[in-house]
PDB file of C-alpha atoms and ligand atoms in Angstrom:
ATOM      1  CA  UNK F 117       0.308  -0.338   0.011  1.00 63.00           C
ATOM      2  CA  UNK F 118       1.494   3.448  -0.642  1.00 84.00           C
ATOM      3  CA  UNK F 119       0.091   6.516   1.166  1.00 94.00           C
ATOM      4  CA  UNK F 120      -2.316   9.539  -1.101  1.00 95.00           C
ATOM      5  CA  UNK F 121       0.230  11.685  -2.547  1.00 95.00           C
ATOM      6  CA  UNK F 122      -2.092  14.450  -0.886  1.00 97.00           C
ATOM      7  CA  UNK F 123      -1.042  13.015   2.344  1.00 97.00           C
ATOM      8  CA  UNK F 124       2.477  13.371   1.338  1.00 97.00           C
ATOM      9  CA  UNK F 125       2.213  16.368   1.287  1.00 97.00           C
ATOM     10  CA  UNK F 126       0.094  17.579   3.966  1.00 98.00           C
ATOM     11  CA  UNK F 127       2.880  16.099   6.127  1.00 98.00           C
ATOM     12  CA  UNK F 128       5.407  17.735   4.057  1.00 96.00           C
ATOM     13  CA  UNK F 129       4.743  21.222   4.322  1.00 97.00           C
ATOM     14  CA  UNK F 130       3.546  20.899   8.093  1.00 98.00           C
ATOM     15  CA  UNK F 131       5.384  22.458  10.122  1.00 98.00           C
ATOM     16  CA  UNK F 132       3.086  21.104  13.496  1.00 98.00           C
ATOM     17  CA  UNK F 133       2.038  17.737  13.565  1.00 98.00           C
ATOM     18  CA  UNK F 134       0.389  15.871  16.164  1.00 98.00           C
ATOM     19  CA  UNK F 135      -0.868  12.488  16.906  1.00 98.00           C
ATOM     20  CA  UNK F 136      -3.481  11.197  18.743  1.00 98.00           C
ATOM     21  CA  UNK F 137      -2.486   7.596  20.506  1.00 98.00           C
ATOM     22  CA  UNK F 138      -4.778   5.266  21.576  1.00 98.00           C
ATOM     23  CA  UNK F 139      -4.315   1.088  23.632  1.00 98.00           C
ATOM     24  CA  UNK F 140      -3.942  -0.235  19.342  1.00 98.00           C
ATOM     25  CA  UNK F 141      -0.457   1.250  19.437  1.00 98.00           C
ATOM     26  CA  UNK F 142       0.341  -1.400  22.049  1.00 98.00           C
ATOM     27  CA  UNK F 143      -1.365  -4.092  20.453  1.00 98.00           C
ATOM     28  CA  UNK F 144       2.255  -4.921  18.977  1.00 98.00           C
ATOM     29  CA  UNK F 145       4.199  -4.961  22.344  1.00 98.00           C
ATOM     30  CA  UNK F 146       2.230  -7.366  24.000  1.00 96.00           C
ATOM     31  CA  UNK F 147      -0.234  -5.209  25.610  1.00 95.00           C
ATOM     32  CA  UNK F 148      -3.612  -5.852  25.326  1.00 92.00           C
ATOM     33  CA  UNK F 149      -6.119  -3.545  24.076  1.00 94.00           C
ATOM     34  CA  UNK F 150      -9.328  -1.997  25.539  1.00 91.00           C
ATOM     35  CA  UNK F 151     -12.312  -2.716  23.490  1.00 92.00           C
ATOM     36  CA  UNK F 152     -11.005  -5.659  20.366  1.00 89.00           C
ATOM     37  CA  UNK F 153     -12.653  -8.853  20.573  1.00 86.00           C
ATOM     38  CA  UNK F 154      -9.900 -10.223  23.141  1.00 86.00           C
ATOM     39  CA  UNK F 155      -9.847  -6.870  24.986  1.00 89.00           C
ATOM     40  CA  UNK F 156      -9.617  -5.889  28.118  1.00 89.00           C
ATOM     41  CA  UNK F 157     -13.389  -4.730  28.427  1.00 87.00           C
ATOM     42  CA  UNK F 158     -14.774  -8.021  27.465  1.00 88.00           C
ATOM     43  CA  UNK F 159     -12.983  -9.784  30.536  1.00 86.00           C
ATOM     44  CA  UNK F 160     -13.319  -6.845  33.478  1.00 85.00           C
ATOM     45  CA  UNK F 161     -16.242  -4.658  34.703  1.00 90.00           C
ATOM     46  CA  UNK F 162     -14.499  -0.992  34.456  1.00 88.00           C
ATOM     47  CA  UNK F 163     -16.727  -0.034  36.975  1.00 89.00           C
ATOM     48  CA  UNK F 164     -15.052  -2.552  39.381  1.00 91.00           C
ATOM     49  CA  UNK F 165     -11.735  -1.541  38.462  1.00 92.00           C
ATOM     50  CA  UNK F 166     -12.076   1.250  37.007  1.00 94.00           C
ATOM     51  CA  UNK F 167     -13.764   4.342  39.656  1.00 95.00           C
ATOM     52  CA  UNK F 168     -13.006   5.661  42.439  1.00 95.00           C
ATOM     53  CA  UNK F 169     -16.808   3.985  43.694  1.00 95.00           C
ATOM     54  CA  UNK F 170     -14.772   0.601  41.767  1.00 95.00           C
ATOM     55  CA  UNK F 171     -11.867   1.264  44.800  1.00 94.00           C
ATOM     56  CA  UNK F 172     -13.669   2.342  47.399  1.00 93.00           C
ATOM     57  CA  UNK F 173     -15.500  -0.771  48.266  1.00 94.00           C
ATOM     58  CA  UNK F 174     -12.875  -3.408  47.288  1.00 92.00           C
ATOM     59  CA  UNK F 175      -9.372  -1.611  46.490  1.00 90.00           C
ATOM     60  CA  UNK F 176      -7.316  -4.795  46.732  1.00 89.00           C
ATOM     61  CA  UNK F 177      -9.242  -5.756  43.947  1.00 90.00           C
ATOM     62  CA  UNK F 178      -8.650  -2.730  41.796  1.00 91.00           C
ATOM     63  CA  UNK F 179      -4.996  -3.245  43.622  1.00 90.00           C
ATOM     64  CA  UNK F 180      -4.421  -6.576  42.607  1.00 90.00           C
ATOM     65  CA  UNK F 181      -6.159  -5.855  38.859  1.00 90.00           C
ATOM     66  CA  UNK F 182      -2.837  -2.959  38.632  1.00 91.00           C
ATOM     67  CA  UNK F 183      -0.148  -4.677  39.585  1.00 89.00           C
ATOM     68  CA  UNK F 184      -0.593  -7.482  38.071  1.00 89.00           C
ATOM     69  CA  UNK F 185      -1.139  -4.642  34.674  1.00 91.00           C
ATOM     70  CA  UNK F 186       2.361  -3.010  35.824  1.00 91.00           C
ATOM     71  CA  UNK F 187       3.757  -6.509  35.761  1.00 90.00           C
ATOM     72  CA  UNK F 188       2.552  -7.720  31.736  1.00 92.00           C
ATOM     73  CA  UNK F 189       3.603  -4.112  30.499  1.00 93.00           C
ATOM     74  CA  UNK F 190       7.223  -3.920  32.773  1.00 91.00           C
ATOM     75  CA  UNK F 191       8.142  -7.373  31.064  1.00 94.00           C
ATOM     76  CA  UNK F 192       7.384  -5.778  27.390  1.00 97.00           C
ATOM     77  CA  UNK F 193       9.319  -4.211  24.792  1.00 98.00           C
ATOM     78  CA  UNK F 194       8.268  -0.641  22.732  1.00 98.00           C
ATOM     79  CA  UNK F 195       7.765  -1.775  19.029  1.00 98.00           C
ATOM     80  CA  UNK F 196       8.670  -0.273  15.413  1.00 98.00           C
ATOM     81  CA  UNK F 197       5.136   2.036  15.730  1.00 98.00           C
ATOM     82  CA  UNK F 198       6.867   3.042  18.872  1.00 98.00           C
ATOM     83  CA  UNK F 199       9.811   4.029  17.666  1.00 98.00           C
ATOM     84  CA  UNK F 200       8.566   5.739  14.603  1.00 98.00           C
ATOM     85  CA  UNK F 201       7.250   7.952  16.400  1.00 98.00           C
ATOM     86  CA  UNK F 202       9.720   8.621  18.266  1.00 98.00           C
ATOM     87  CA  UNK F 203      11.727   9.160  15.193  1.00 98.00           C
ATOM     88  CA  UNK F 204       9.189  12.005  14.024  1.00 97.00           C
ATOM     89  CA  UNK F 205       9.188  14.263  16.629  1.00 96.00           C
ATOM     90  CA  UNK F 206      12.698  15.165  15.246  1.00 94.00           C
ATOM     91  CA  UNK F 207      11.214  16.003  11.215  1.00 96.00           C
ATOM     92  CA  UNK F 208       8.971  18.460  11.925  1.00 97.00           C
ATOM     93  CA  UNK F 209       8.836  22.292  13.361  1.00 98.00           C
ATOM     94  CA  UNK F 210       6.228  21.536  16.543  1.00 98.00           C
ATOM     95  CA  UNK F 211       5.344  17.552  16.950  1.00 98.00           C
ATOM     96  CA  UNK F 212       3.147  17.196  19.982  1.00 98.00           C
ATOM     97  CA  UNK F 213       2.495  13.362  20.619  1.00 98.00           C
ATOM     98  CA  UNK F 214      -0.914  12.826  22.615  1.00 98.00           C
ATOM     99  CA  UNK F 215      -1.655   8.965  24.766  1.00 98.00           C
ATOM    100  CA  UNK F 216      -4.392   7.778  26.342  1.00 98.00           C
ATOM    101  CA  UNK F 217      -1.718   4.938  27.367  1.00 98.00           C
ATOM    102  CA  UNK F 218      -0.719   4.384  30.335  1.00 97.00           C
ATOM    103  CA  UNK F 219       2.477   2.081  30.266  1.00 97.00           C
ATOM    104  CA  UNK F 220       4.755   4.238  28.854  1.00 97.00           C
ATOM    105  CA  UNK F 221       5.998   2.540  26.030  1.00 98.00           C
ATOM    106  CA  UNK F 222       6.318   6.571  23.802  1.00 98.00           C
ATOM    107  CA  UNK F 223       8.708   7.590  26.511  1.00 97.00           C
ATOM    108  CA  UNK F 224      10.354   4.428  27.063  1.00 97.00           C
ATOM    109  CA  UNK F 225      10.615   4.007  22.575  1.00 98.00           C
ATOM    110  CA  UNK F 226      12.363   7.858  23.494  1.00 98.00           C
ATOM    111  CA  UNK F 227       9.168   9.656  22.841  1.00 98.00           C
ATOM    112  CA  UNK F 228      10.469  13.243  25.273  1.00 95.00           C
ATOM    113  CA  UNK F 229       7.222  13.895  25.557  1.00 93.00           C
ATOM    114  CA  UNK F 230       3.506  12.789  25.870  1.00 97.00           C
ATOM    115  CA  UNK F 231       0.825  14.735  26.708  1.00 98.00           C
ATOM    116  CA  UNK F 232      -0.513  11.505  28.981  1.00 98.00           C
ATOM    117  CA  UNK F 233      -4.650  12.247  29.204  1.00 98.00           C
ATOM    118  CA  UNK F 234      -5.006   9.566  31.111  1.00 98.00           C
ATOM    119  CA  UNK F 235      -2.458   9.407  33.643  1.00 97.00           C
ATOM    120  CA  UNK F 236       0.644   7.021  34.519  1.00 96.00           C
ATOM    121  CA  UNK F 237       0.422   2.874  35.315  1.00 93.00           C
ATOM    122  CA  UNK F 238       3.871   3.771  36.881  1.00 90.00           C
ATOM    123  CA  UNK F 239       3.066   6.553  39.638  1.00 93.00           C
ATOM    124  CA  UNK F 240       0.238   6.124  42.788  1.00 94.00           C
ATOM    125  CA  UNK F 241      -0.676   9.232  45.051  1.00 94.00           C
ATOM    126  CA  UNK F 242      -2.082  10.130  47.783  1.00 95.00           C
ATOM    127  CA  UNK F 243      -5.799  10.806  47.546  1.00 95.00           C
ATOM    128  CA  UNK F 244      -5.071  13.194  50.678  1.00 95.00           C
ATOM    129  CA  UNK F 245      -2.212  14.965  51.006  1.00 96.00           C
ATOM    130  CA  UNK F 246      -0.860  13.810  46.496  1.00 94.00           C
ATOM    131  CA  UNK F 247       2.125  12.250  47.861  1.00 94.00           C
ATOM    132  CA  UNK F 248       4.409  10.614  44.540  1.00 93.00           C
ATOM    133  CA  UNK F 249       4.769   6.670  45.164  1.00 90.00           C
ATOM    134  CA  UNK F 250       6.403   4.368  43.145  1.00 86.00           C
ATOM    135  CA  UNK F 251       6.291   1.090  44.312  1.00 70.00           C
ATOM    136  CA  UNK F 252       7.918  -0.881  40.970  1.00 57.00           C
ATOM    137  CA  UNK F 253      10.745   0.129  43.513  1.00 50.00           C
ATOM    138  CA  UNK F 254       9.702   0.206  46.917  1.00 51.00           C
ATOM    139  CA  UNK F 255       8.248  -3.309  46.245  1.00 44.00           C
ATOM    140  CA  UNK F 256       8.109  -3.832  50.933  1.00 43.00           C
ATOM    141  CA  UNK F 257       5.406  -1.059  50.945  1.00 51.00           C
ATOM    142  CA  UNK F 258       3.468  -2.534  48.816  1.00 55.00           C
ATOM    143  CA  UNK F 259       0.432  -4.727  51.228  1.00 58.00           C
ATOM    144  CA  UNK F 260      -2.741  -4.825  50.344  1.00 67.00           C
ATOM    145  CA  UNK F 261      -3.625  -1.248  50.716  1.00 77.00           C
ATOM    146  CA  UNK F 262      -0.684   0.893  51.188  1.00 86.00           C
ATOM    147  CA  UNK F 263      -1.424   3.988  53.083  1.00 89.00           C
ATOM    148  CA  UNK F 264       0.280   7.247  52.836  1.00 91.00           C
ATOM    149  CA  UNK F 265       3.644   7.308  54.934  1.00 89.00           C
ATOM    150  CA  UNK F 266       3.189  11.103  55.395  1.00 91.00           C
ATOM    151  CA  UNK F 267      -0.589  11.493  56.122  1.00 94.00           C
ATOM    152  CA  UNK F 268      -1.781   8.203  56.219  1.00 91.00           C
ATOM    153  CA  UNK F 269      -4.700   8.788  53.493  1.00 93.00           C
ATOM    154  CA  UNK F 270      -5.255   6.231  50.700  1.00 91.00           C
ATOM    155  CA  UNK F 271      -3.085   5.743  47.937  1.00 93.00           C
ATOM    156  CA  UNK F 272      -4.128   5.268  44.645  1.00 94.00           C
ATOM    157  CA  UNK F 273      -2.558   4.171  40.781  1.00 95.00           C
ATOM    158  CA  UNK F 274      -2.063   7.720  38.570  1.00 96.00           C
ATOM    159  CA  UNK F 275      -4.608   7.326  36.071  1.00 97.00           C
ATOM    160  CA  UNK F 276      -7.884   8.709  34.969  1.00 97.00           C
ATOM    161  CA  UNK F 277     -10.715   6.565  36.658  1.00 96.00           C
ATOM    162  CA  UNK F 278     -14.537   6.895  34.521  1.00 94.00           C
ATOM    163  CA  UNK F 279     -16.109   9.381  35.455  1.00 93.00           C
ATOM    164  CA  UNK F 280     -13.212  12.442  36.798  1.00 95.00           C
ATOM    165  CA  UNK F 281     -11.641  15.077  35.052  1.00 95.00           C
ATOM    166  CA  UNK F 282      -8.512  14.720  32.284  1.00 97.00           C
ATOM    167  CA  UNK F 283      -5.467  16.055  33.850  1.00 96.00           C
ATOM    168  CA  UNK F 284      -6.185  20.243  33.261  1.00 97.00           C
ATOM    169  CA  UNK F 285      -3.643  21.445  31.966  1.00 98.00           C
ATOM    170  CA  UNK F 286      -2.794  18.607  29.965  1.00 98.00           C
ATOM    171  CA  UNK F 287      -6.264  18.174  27.620  1.00 98.00           C
ATOM    172  CA  UNK F 288      -5.597  21.979  27.731  1.00 98.00           C
ATOM    173  CA  UNK F 289      -2.242  21.653  25.879  1.00 98.00           C
ATOM    174  CA  UNK F 290      -3.347  18.739  23.325  1.00 98.00           C
ATOM    175  CA  UNK F 291      -6.554  20.075  22.311  1.00 98.00           C
ATOM    176  CA  UNK F 292      -4.979  23.781  21.706  1.00 98.00           C
ATOM    177  CA  UNK F 293      -1.745  21.257  19.725  1.00 98.00           C
ATOM    178  CA  UNK F 294      -5.598  19.518  17.581  1.00 98.00           C
ATOM    179  CA  UNK F 295      -6.505  23.178  16.696  1.00 98.00           C
ATOM    180  CA  UNK F 296      -2.356  24.427  16.100  1.00 98.00           C
ATOM    181  CA  UNK F 297      -1.504  21.942  13.611  1.00 98.00           C
ATOM    182  CA  UNK F 298      -1.381  21.286   9.740  1.00 98.00           C
ATOM    183  CA  UNK F 299      -1.553  17.298  10.598  1.00 98.00           C
ATOM    184  CA  UNK F 300      -3.981  14.718  12.869  1.00 98.00           C
ATOM    185  CA  UNK F 301      -2.903  11.506  13.269  1.00 98.00           C
ATOM    186  CA  UNK F 302      -5.234   9.439  15.080  1.00 98.00           C
ATOM    187  CA  UNK F 303      -3.432   5.807  15.471  1.00 98.00           C
ATOM    188  CA  UNK F 304      -4.781   2.700  17.547  1.00 98.00           C
ATOM    189  CA  UNK F 305      -7.404   4.259  18.594  1.00 98.00           C
ATOM    190  CA  UNK F 306     -11.361   3.379  19.421  1.00 97.00           C
ATOM    191  CA  UNK F 307     -12.180   6.656  19.794  1.00 97.00           C
ATOM    192  CA  UNK F 308     -15.266   5.941  21.461  1.00 95.00           C
ATOM    193  CA  UNK F 309     -14.267   8.409  25.283  1.00 94.00           C
ATOM    194  CA  UNK F 310     -13.993  11.607  25.296  1.00 95.00           C
ATOM    195  CA  UNK F 311     -13.040  14.077  25.283  1.00 96.00           C
ATOM    196  CA  UNK F 312      -9.122  12.428  23.633  1.00 97.00           C
ATOM    197  CA  UNK F 313     -12.217  11.212  20.947  1.00 97.00           C
ATOM    198  CA  UNK F 314     -12.744  15.101  20.273  1.00 98.00           C
ATOM    199  CA  UNK F 315      -8.830  15.399  19.508  1.00 98.00           C
ATOM    200  CA  UNK F 316      -9.631  14.602  15.517  1.00 98.00           C
ATOM    201  CA  UNK F 317     -12.678  16.393  14.614  1.00 98.00           C
ATOM    202  CA  UNK F 318     -11.290  18.824  16.875  1.00 98.00           C
ATOM    203  CA  UNK F 319      -8.668  18.906  14.392  1.00 98.00           C
ATOM    204  CA  UNK F 320     -10.691  18.983  11.360  1.00 98.00           C
ATOM    205  CA  UNK F 321     -12.567  21.885  12.443  1.00 98.00           C
ATOM    206  CA  UNK F 322      -9.270  23.459  12.360  1.00 98.00           C
ATOM    207  CA  UNK F 323      -8.474  23.011   8.405  1.00 98.00           C
ATOM    208  CA  UNK F 324      -5.942  20.173   9.694  1.00 98.00           C
ATOM    209  CA  UNK F 325      -5.184  17.037   7.383  1.00 98.00           C
ATOM    210  CA  UNK F 326      -6.731  14.459   9.639  1.00 98.00           C
ATOM    211  CA  UNK F 327      -5.589  10.921   8.956  1.00 98.00           C
ATOM    212  CA  UNK F 328      -6.883   7.346  10.960  1.00 98.00           C
ATOM    213  CA  UNK F 329      -4.418   4.449  11.041  1.00 98.00           C
ATOM    214  CA  UNK F 330      -6.455   2.259  12.569  1.00 98.00           C
ATOM    215  CA  UNK F 331      -7.095  -2.423  10.642  1.00 98.00           C
ATOM    216  CA  UNK F 332     -10.657  -1.361  11.803  1.00 97.00           C
ATOM    217  CA  UNK F 333     -12.675   0.425  11.209  1.00 97.00           C
ATOM    218  CA  UNK F 334     -13.964   3.241  14.141  1.00 98.00           C
ATOM    219  CA  UNK F 335     -16.572   5.142  14.163  1.00 97.00           C
ATOM    220  CA  UNK F 336     -13.939   9.195  13.678  1.00 97.00           C
ATOM    221  CA  UNK F 337     -13.123   6.886   9.993  1.00 98.00           C
ATOM    222  CA  UNK F 338     -16.045   8.536   8.338  1.00 97.00           C
ATOM    223  CA  UNK F 339     -14.939  12.172   8.798  1.00 97.00           C
ATOM    224  CA  UNK F 340     -11.580  11.543   8.242  1.00 98.00           C
ATOM    225  CA  UNK F 341      -9.273  12.634   5.095  1.00 97.00           C
ATOM    226  CA  UNK F 342      -7.835   9.429   4.850  1.00 97.00           C
ATOM    227  CA  UNK F 343      -7.950   5.707   6.583  1.00 97.00           C
ATOM    228  CA  UNK F 344      -4.648   3.932   6.799  1.00 97.00           C
ATOM    229  CA  UNK F 345      -6.089  -0.023   7.339  1.00 97.00           C
ATOM    230  CA  UNK F 346      -3.279  -1.396   9.015  1.00 97.00           C
ATOM    231  CA  UNK F 347      -1.486  -1.946  11.759  1.00 98.00           C
ATOM    232  CA  UNK F 348       0.697   0.681  13.679  1.00 98.00           C
ATOM    233  CA  UNK F 349       4.298  -0.684  13.843  1.00 98.00           C
ATOM    234  CA  UNK F 350       4.271  -1.334  10.084  1.00 98.00           C
ATOM    235  CA  UNK F 351       2.061   1.475   8.307  1.00 98.00           C
ATOM    236  CA  UNK F 352       4.112   3.883  10.973  1.00 98.00           C
ATOM    237  CA  UNK F 353       7.223   3.169   9.286  1.00 98.00           C
ATOM    238  CA  UNK F 354       6.590   2.788   5.968  1.00 97.00           C
ATOM    239  CA  UNK F 355       5.282   5.978   6.599  1.00 98.00           C
ATOM    240  CA  UNK F 356       8.631   7.784   7.577  1.00 97.00           C
ATOM    241  CA  UNK F 357       9.628   5.813   4.282  1.00 97.00           C
ATOM    242  CA  UNK F 358       7.541   6.920   1.630  1.00 97.00           C
ATOM    243  CA  UNK F 359       8.156  10.288   3.539  1.00 97.00           C
ATOM    244  CA  UNK F 360      12.249  10.281   2.969  1.00 96.00           C
ATOM    245  CA  UNK F 361      11.438   9.994  -0.514  1.00 96.00           C
ATOM    246  CA  UNK F 362       8.775  12.329  -1.339  1.00 96.00           C
ATOM    247  CA  UNK F 363      10.780  14.675   0.471  1.00 95.00           C
ATOM    248  CA  UNK F 364      14.398  13.706  -1.932  1.00 95.00           C
ATOM    249  CA  UNK F 365      11.990  13.476  -5.065  1.00 94.00           C
ATOM    250  CA  UNK F 366      10.912  16.469  -4.125  1.00 85.00           C
ATOM    251  CA  UNK F 367      14.137  18.463  -3.827  1.00 75.00           C
TER     252      UNK F 367
HETATM  253  P1  OAD J 573      -9.618   0.326  23.150  1.00 65.00           P
HETATM  254  O1  OAD J 573      -9.734  -1.038  23.187  1.00 65.00           O
HETATM  255  O2  OAD J 573     -10.749   1.010  22.740  1.00 65.00           O
HETATM  256  O3  OAD J 573      -8.905   0.595  20.982  1.00 65.00           O
HETATM  257  C1  OAD J 573      -8.147   0.351  20.889  1.00 65.00           C
HETATM  258  C2  OAD J 573      -8.323   0.059  19.066  1.00 65.00           C
HETATM  259  O4  OAD J 573      -6.826  -0.416  18.536  1.00 65.00           O
HETATM  260  C3  OAD J 573      -9.529  -0.568  18.035  1.00 65.00           C
HETATM  261  O5  OAD J 573      -9.733  -0.036  17.098  1.00 65.00           O
HETATM  262  C4  OAD J 573      -8.185  -1.341  17.028  1.00 65.00           C
HETATM  263  O6  OAD J 573      -8.213  -1.700  15.732  1.00 65.00           O
HETATM  264  C5  OAD J 573      -7.212  -0.801  17.546  1.00 65.00           C
HETATM  265  N1  OAD J 573      -5.735  -2.417  16.909  1.00 65.00           N
HETATM  266  C6  OAD J 573      -5.938  -2.929  17.416  1.00 65.00           C
HETATM  267  N2  OAD J 573      -4.404  -2.916  16.811  1.00 65.00           N
HETATM  268  C7  OAD J 573      -3.718  -2.271  16.064  1.00 65.00           C
HETATM  269  C8  OAD J 573      -2.830  -2.709  15.508  1.00 65.00           C
HETATM  270  N3  OAD J 573      -1.977  -3.064  15.525  1.00 65.00           N
HETATM  271  N4  OAD J 573      -2.269  -1.390  15.316  1.00 65.00           N
HETATM  272  C9  OAD J 573      -3.074   0.040  15.633  1.00 65.00           C
HETATM  273  N5  OAD J 573      -4.634   0.459  16.041  1.00 65.00           N
HETATM  274  C10 OAD J 573      -4.743  -1.630  16.330  1.00 65.00           C
HETATM  275  O7  OAD J 573      -8.797   1.267  23.433  1.00 65.00           O
HETATM  276  P2  OAD J 573      -8.606   2.956  23.551  1.00 65.00           P
HETATM  277  O8  OAD J 573      -8.787   3.722  22.198  1.00 65.00           O
HETATM  278  O9  OAD J 573      -7.391   3.920  23.557  1.00 65.00           O
HETATM  279  O10 OAD J 573      -9.369   4.771  29.131  1.00 65.00           O
HETATM  280  O11 OAD J 573      -9.355   3.520  24.523  1.00 65.00           O
HETATM  281  C11 OAD J 573      -9.455   4.504  24.958  1.00 65.00           C
HETATM  282  C12 OAD J 573     -10.097   4.332  26.743  1.00 65.00           C
HETATM  283  O12 OAD J 573     -10.273   3.415  27.146  1.00 65.00           O
HETATM  284  C13 OAD J 573      -8.401   3.771  27.089  1.00 65.00           C
HETATM  285  O13 OAD J 573      -7.733   4.615  27.757  1.00 65.00           O
HETATM  286  C14 OAD J 573      -9.032   3.660  28.654  1.00 65.00           C
HETATM  287  C15 OAD J 573     -10.117   2.821  28.416  1.00 65.00           C
HETATM  288  O14 OAD J 573     -11.195   2.263  28.655  1.00 65.00           O
HETATM  289  C16 OAD J 573      -9.077   4.562  30.446  1.00 65.00           C
HETATM  290  O15 OAD J 573      -9.062   3.116  30.978  1.00 65.00           O
HETATM  291  C17 OAD J 573      -9.000   6.213  31.828  1.00 65.00           C
END
């Protein structure tokens, strides 16, 4: 498959490229997505595991689940899709990486800054005084329901749960990037969860060229300029190669 001339032209002349990623970018690393056939929300109940009500009614269960996911993420590596996005950062005057993922694989692949809309799995914080804990480095500290060393408050994972606000400044920075960019890539997300799912349309309303990279159709597929039906780990390295060739052919 070759990328369209229109897409390569938009990309090669873009000052600012913004990218939104979802669980699909990490699928080829071996991290389960949420809404695919074998996705996490087919097997687990988000109300129990990813909400404040669920945490308050059974913190031990929620901790067990997050520790399990940390174990999985600690045992996998960034894939070619993450690496291609890290390389892309160097190629544009401005590049904004926005992710819904909590796995930190973008950072491990070399991306210097990712706007983490849904928090991360590495940190935990005290619900009372906001002290931050990295239990990966302090295994002995992790008992069933960890308590803050300073104030004894309940410690929770630093992820955003259903019904919670996204970090305000991070979301604002993502919205500004969507308004400012000339090309917006929506990669590996079902685009079902607001407000992240609204970002591609903000970009489109502001005249960006919007592209979806996803092997499956999504709710936004009909509203983007171009759809690439391939896994991100294949499409993104190929995009870098074709963009390079396109630029060379234009000098
Ligand atoms: P989803 O599981 O909803 O969607 C994953 C998308 O990735 C699907 O559209 C797949 O077709 C696509 N996909 C699968 N393999 C792929 C590959 N190799 N390359 C590219 N795409 C691929 O995950 P998200 O959209 O990230 O929130 O879900 C959004 C939010 O819902 C998550 O951040 C999480 C979840 O509940 C919270 O936990 C707050």
